[in-house]
Coordinates of C-alpha atoms and ligand atoms in Angstrom, one line a residue:
M1 CA 5.5 29.7 1.5
A2 CA 9.2 30.0 0.9
E3 CA 9.6 26.6 -0.8
T4 CA 7.0 24.7 -2.7
L5 CA 6.8 21.1 -3.7
F6 CA 5.3 22.0 -7.0
D7 CA 6.8 23.6 -10.1
M8 CA 6.8 27.4 -9.6
S9 CA 7.1 27.9 -13.4
A10 CA 3.9 25.9 -13.9
M11 CA 1.7 28.5 -12.1
G12 CA -1.9 28.2 -13.2
R13 CA -1.7 24.5 -14.0
P14 CA -3.9 22.3 -11.8
R15 CA -1.9 20.8 -9.0
I16 CA -2.3 17.1 -8.2
L17 CA -0.9 15.6 -5.0
I18 CA -0.6 11.8 -5.0
L19 CA -0.4 10.1 -1.6
G20 CA 1.9 7.2 -2.5
G21 CA 3.6 4.1 -1.3
T22 CA 2.2 1.6 -3.8
T23 CA 2.8 0.3 -7.3
E24 CA -0.3 2.0 -8.4
A25 CA 0.9 5.4 -7.1
R26 CA 4.2 5.0 -8.9
Q27 CA 2.4 4.0 -12.1
L28 CA 0.1 7.1 -11.9
A29 CA 3.2 9.3 -11.1
E30 CA 4.8 8.0 -14.3
R31 CA 1.8 8.7 -16.4
L32 CA 1.2 12.2 -14.9
A33 CA 4.9 13.1 -15.4
G34 CA 4.1 12.9 -19.1
Y35 CA 1.4 15.6 -18.9
R36 CA 2.6 19.2 -19.1
R37 CA -0.9 20.5 -18.4
Y38 CA -0.7 19.2 -14.9
D39 CA 1.6 20.1 -12.0
A40 CA 1.8 16.8 -10.1
A41 CA 3.8 15.7 -7.0
I42 CA 3.9 12.7 -4.8
S43 CA 4.1 12.2 -1.0
L44 CA 5.6 9.2 0.7
A45 CA 5.5 8.2 4.4
G46 CA 9.2 7.4 4.5
R47 CA 8.9 3.9 5.7
T48 CA 11.4 2.4 3.3
A49 CA 15.1 3.2 4.1
D50 CA 16.1 3.3 0.4
P51 CA 13.0 4.3 -1.7
R52 CA 13.2 4.1 -5.4
P53 CA 13.4 7.5 -7.0
Q54 CA 10.0 8.8 -8.2
P55 CA 9.2 10.4 -11.5
L56 CA 7.6 13.4 -9.9
P57 CA 8.7 16.0 -7.2
T58 CA 8.6 14.0 -4.0
R59 CA 8.1 14.9 -0.3
I60 CA 8.7 12.4 2.4
G61 CA 7.2 12.2 5.9
G62 CA 3.9 12.7 7.7
F63 CA 1.9 15.9 7.5
G64 CA 0.9 16.0 11.1
G65 CA -2.5 14.4 11.0
A66 CA -5.6 15.5 9.0
E67 CA -5.2 19.1 10.2
G68 CA -1.6 19.2 8.9
L69 CA -2.6 17.7 5.6
A70 CA -5.4 20.3 5.3
V71 CA -3.0 23.1 5.9
F72 CA -0.6 21.6 3.3
L73 CA -3.4 21.4 0.7
E74 CA -4.4 25.0 1.2
L75 CA -0.9 26.4 1.3
E76 CA 0.1 24.5 -1.8
K77 CA -3.2 25.3 -3.6
V78 CA -3.7 21.6 -4.5
S79 CA -6.5 21.1 -7.0
L80 CA -6.9 17.4 -6.6
L81 CA -5.7 14.8 -4.0
V82 CA -5.3 11.2 -5.0
D83 CA -5.1 8.7 -2.2
A84 CA -3.1 5.8 -3.7
T85 CA -1.8 4.5 -0.4
H86 CA -1.8 0.9 0.5
P87 CA -5.2 -0.7 1.3
F88 CA -3.9 -1.2 4.8
A89 CA -2.7 2.4 5.3
A90 CA -6.0 3.1 7.1
R91 CA -5.0 6.1 9.1
M92 CA -3.6 8.0 6.1
S93 CA -6.7 7.3 4.1
H94 CA -8.9 8.5 6.9
N95 CA -6.8 11.7 7.2
A96 CA -7.1 12.2 3.5
A97 CA -10.9 12.0 3.6
T98 CA -11.1 14.4 6.6
A99 CA -8.7 16.9 5.1
A100 CA -10.4 16.8 1.7
A101 CA -13.8 17.4 3.4
A102 CA -12.4 20.3 5.5
T103 CA -10.7 22.1 2.5
G104 CA -13.1 21.2 -0.3
V105 CA -10.2 19.7 -2.3
P106 CA -11.6 16.9 -4.4
L107 CA -10.3 13.4 -3.4
L108 CA -10.0 10.4 -5.6
G109 CA -9.1 7.0 -4.2
L110 CA -6.9 4.6 -6.3
R111 CA -7.2 1.2 -4.7
R112 CA -6.6 -2.2 -6.2
P113 CA -9.5 -4.7 -5.5
A114 CA -9.0 -7.3 -2.8
W115 CA -8.3 -10.9 -3.7
E116 CA -11.2 -13.3 -3.8
A117 CA -10.7 -16.9 -2.5
Q118 CA -10.6 -19.4 -5.4
P119 CA -11.6 -23.1 -5.3
G120 CA -8.8 -24.9 -3.4
D121 CA -7.9 -21.9 -1.2
R122 CA -7.8 -22.6 2.6
W123 CA -8.3 -19.1 4.0
T124 CA -8.9 -18.3 7.6
R125 CA -10.2 -14.7 7.4
V126 CA -9.3 -12.4 10.3
A127 CA -10.0 -8.7 10.9
S128 CA -6.5 -7.7 12.2
V129 CA -3.0 -8.9 12.6
A130 CA -3.6 -9.3 16.3
E131 CA -6.5 -11.7 15.5
A132 CA -4.2 -13.6 13.1
V133 CA -1.9 -14.4 16.1
S134 CA -4.8 -16.2 17.9
A135 CA -5.9 -17.9 14.6
L136 CA -2.6 -19.7 14.5
G137 CA -3.7 -21.7 17.6
A138 CA -1.8 -23.1 20.5
A139 CA 0.2 -26.0 18.8
P140 CA 3.6 -25.0 17.4
R141 CA 3.6 -24.4 13.7
R142 CA 6.0 -23.1 11.0
V143 CA 4.7 -19.8 10.0
F144 CA 5.5 -17.5 7.0
L145 CA 4.8 -13.9 7.9
A146 CA 4.3 -11.9 4.7
I147 CA 2.7 -8.8 6.2
G148 CA 5.5 -6.3 6.1
R149 CA 7.4 -5.3 9.2
Q150 CA 5.3 -2.8 11.0
E151 CA 2.9 -5.2 12.7
V152 CA 5.0 -8.4 13.2
F153 CA 5.6 -7.6 16.8
H154 CA 2.1 -8.9 17.6
F155 CA 3.5 -12.5 17.1
E156 CA 5.7 -12.1 20.1
K157 CA 2.6 -13.2 22.0
A158 CA 2.9 -16.6 20.3
P159 CA 6.5 -17.7 20.8
Q160 CA 5.6 -21.4 20.5
H161 CA 5.7 -21.1 16.7
S162 CA 8.7 -20.7 14.5
Y163 CA 8.6 -17.9 12.0
V164 CA 10.0 -16.9 8.6
V165 CA 9.6 -13.1 8.4
R166 CA 9.9 -11.4 5.0
S167 CA 10.2 -7.6 4.8
V168 CA 11.9 -4.9 2.7
D169 CA 13.8 -3.5 5.6
P170 CA 14.9 -5.2 8.8
V171 CA 12.3 -5.5 11.6
T172 CA 13.2 -2.9 14.4
P173 CA 13.5 -3.5 17.2
P174 CA 14.4 -7.1 16.5
L175 CA 11.6 -9.6 17.3
N176 CA 11.8 -11.1 20.8
L177 CA 11.1 -14.7 19.5
P178 CA 13.2 -17.8 19.9
E179 CA 12.9 -19.1 16.4
T180 CA 12.9 -16.5 13.6
T181 CA 14.4 -16.5 10.2
A182 CA 14.5 -13.0 8.5
I183 CA 14.3 -12.6 4.8
L184 CA 14.9 -9.2 3.3
A185 CA 13.4 -8.9 -0.1
H186 CA 11.4 -6.6 -2.3
G187 CA 8.5 -7.8 -4.5
P188 CA 7.2 -8.8 -7.0
F189 CA 7.4 -12.4 -5.9
A190 CA 6.7 -15.1 -8.5
E191 CA 4.7 -18.2 -7.7
A192 CA 7.6 -20.5 -8.5
D193 CA 9.9 -18.7 -6.1
E194 CA 7.2 -18.7 -3.4
L195 CA 6.8 -22.5 -3.8
E196 CA 10.5 -22.9 -3.4
L197 CA 10.6 -20.7 -0.3
L198 CA 7.6 -22.5 1.3
G199 CA 9.2 -25.9 0.7
K200 CA 12.7 -24.9 1.8
H201 CA 11.4 -23.6 5.2
A202 CA 8.8 -26.4 5.6
I203 CA 6.1 -23.8 6.1
D204 CA 2.7 -25.0 7.2
V205 CA 0.7 -21.7 7.4
I206 CA 1.1 -18.3 5.8
V207 CA -0.1 -15.0 7.4
A208 CA -0.9 -12.5 4.6
K209 CA -2.8 -9.2 4.2
N210 CA -5.4 -9.0 1.6
S211 CA -3.5 -6.4 -0.4
G212 CA -4.8 -7.4 -3.8
G213 CA -2.8 -6.9 -7.1
T214 CA -0.4 -9.3 -8.7
A215 CA 3.0 -8.4 -7.1
T216 CA 2.4 -10.4 -3.9
Y217 CA -0.2 -12.9 -5.2
G218 CA 2.4 -15.6 -5.8
K219 CA 2.3 -16.8 -2.2
V220 CA -1.5 -17.2 -2.3
A221 CA -1.3 -19.2 -5.5
A222 CA 1.6 -21.3 -4.1
A223 CA -0.4 -22.0 -0.9
R224 CA -3.3 -23.2 -3.0
K225 CA -1.1 -25.6 -4.9
L226 CA 0.4 -27.0 -1.7
G227 CA -3.0 -27.1 0.2
L228 CA -1.6 -24.7 2.9
E229 CA -3.7 -22.6 5.2
V230 CA -3.5 -18.9 4.7
V231 CA -4.5 -16.7 7.6
M232 CA -5.8 -13.7 5.6
V233 CA -6.0 -10.3 7.3
E234 CA -8.9 -8.5 5.6
R235 CA -9.1 -4.8 4.9
H236 CA -11.0 -2.3 7.1
K237 CA -14.0 -0.7 5.5
P238 CA -12.6 2.4 3.7
A239 CA -14.1 5.9 3.9
E240 CA -16.7 6.6 1.3
V241 CA -14.8 8.5 -1.3
P242 CA -15.0 8.1 -5.1
T243 CA -12.5 5.3 -5.8
V244 CA -11.1 3.6 -8.9
C245 CA -9.1 0.4 -9.2
T246 CA -6.6 1.2 -12.0
C247 CA -4.2 3.8 -13.1
D248 CA -6.1 4.2 -16.4
E249 CA -9.4 4.9 -14.6
A250 CA -7.6 7.4 -12.3
L251 CA -6.2 9.2 -15.2
E252 CA -9.6 9.4 -16.9
R253 CA -11.2 10.8 -13.7
I254 CA -8.4 13.3 -13.4
H255 CA -9.0 14.5 -17.0
Q256 CA -12.7 14.7 -16.4
R257 CA -12.2 16.8 -13.3
L258 CA -9.3 19.0 -14.2
S259 CA -9.5 19.4 -18.0
P260 CA -12.9 18.3 -19.2
V261 CA -12.0 19.0 -22.9
K262 CA -12.0 16.5 -25.7
D263 CA -8.3 17.1 -26.3
R264 CA -6.4 14.3 -24.7
G265 CA -2.9 15.6 -25.6
V266 CA -0.3 16.1 -23.0
Ligands
NAP1 P1 -0.9 4.6 8.1 O1 -0.8 3.8 9.4 O2 -2.2 4.8 7.5 O3 -0.3 6.1 8.3 C1 0.4 6.4 9.5 C2 0.9 7.8 9.3 O4 2.0 7.8 8.4 C3 -0.1 8.8 8.7 O5 -1.0 9.3 9.7 C4 0.8 9.8 8.1 O6 1.4 10.7 9.1 C5 2.0 9.0 7.6 N1 1.8 8.6 6.2 C6 1.2 7.5 5.7 N2 1.3 7.5 4.3 C7 1.8 8.7 4.0 C8 2.1 9.3 2.7 N3 1.9 8.7 1.5 N4 2.7 10.5 2.7 C9 2.9 11.2 3.9 N5 2.7 10.7 5.1 C10 2.1 9.4 5.1 O7 0.1 4.0 7.0 P2 1.1 2.8 7.1 O8 0.4 1.6 7.2 O9 2.1 3.2 8.2 O10 1.8 2.9 5.7 C11 2.8 3.9 5.4 C12 3.1 3.9 4.0 O11 3.5 2.7 3.5 C13 1.9 4.3 3.1 O12 2.3 5.3 2.2 C14 1.5 3.0 2.5 O13 1.0 3.2 1.2 C15 2.8 2.2 2.5 N6 2.5 0.8 2.6 C16 1.8 0.3 3.7 C17 1.6 -1.1 3.8 C18 0.8 -1.6 4.9 O14 0.6 -2.9 5.0 N7 0.3 -0.8 5.9 C19 2.1 -1.9 2.8 C20 2.8 -1.4 1.8 C21 3.1 -0.1 1.7 P3 0.7 12.1 9.5 O15 -0.5 11.7 10.3 O16 1.8 12.8 10.3 O17 0.4 12.8 8.2

């Protein structure tokens, strides 16, 4: 291979590839950047127009399915693959499991736990964004779509509602809906700010993905305070791979797997 993502001067050190796109992936990248005994890099899908710089060598764009990823893992001699993609990035996670099984490269999932409904929450649980559209019902409502931009097109099937759509980058192509307000913003989103947003736009229902974590929980807590319904899109069942919930746990597993010595230096 003419060019490698990894550090050529670090030959012999175990290579770790993080599949990223989440806060947890960035946190793990920051931690791994401090270890000279590993040669780590991160891969992003390239969905965000202006991604924040990463603390590790970074590649951007798809691999070409599970087969492409398998080829990449072999050519780059990756020792360990960490799937730290978003809980709703189901295809990438499936590809990671398939490629890891095909190549024998160990795979570790890093996935924050889903949110659990608390007393006072009014959740309508659905299995997909398409199902969320039906769950809004026939009568016009004021809907806050907090599901990112990739799947909001489904709501074109329900033009009777008015929508506030929040995303990091603009929705493309623009939504074919009569009443839409676009908000471009990057989390984390505090509960107080979410309360203000919900009030300002007189929202009566929120559509959210059960992403877990704290960065986007503010809207769920705010909905509880206001007694608003949340149409909650639940996660697909993930592939059965060893999975941890936190960056600390991931690091511990990486040490166990790649340098099972008592020394915990860098
Ligand atoms: P997806 O549907 O599971 O993946 C679609 C394709 O995008 C994959 O098959 C792969 O292409 C490519 N891809 C995804 N993640 C990649 C990565 N980290 N590195 C290289 N290629 C990647 O995923 P998605 O829902 O489009 O999400 C894309 C990215 O955005 C993920 O990295 C995810 O962590 C992040 N994200 C997603 C959501 C969400 O709600 N879905 C929310 C926040 C962040 P090839 O098949 O060609 O390899």
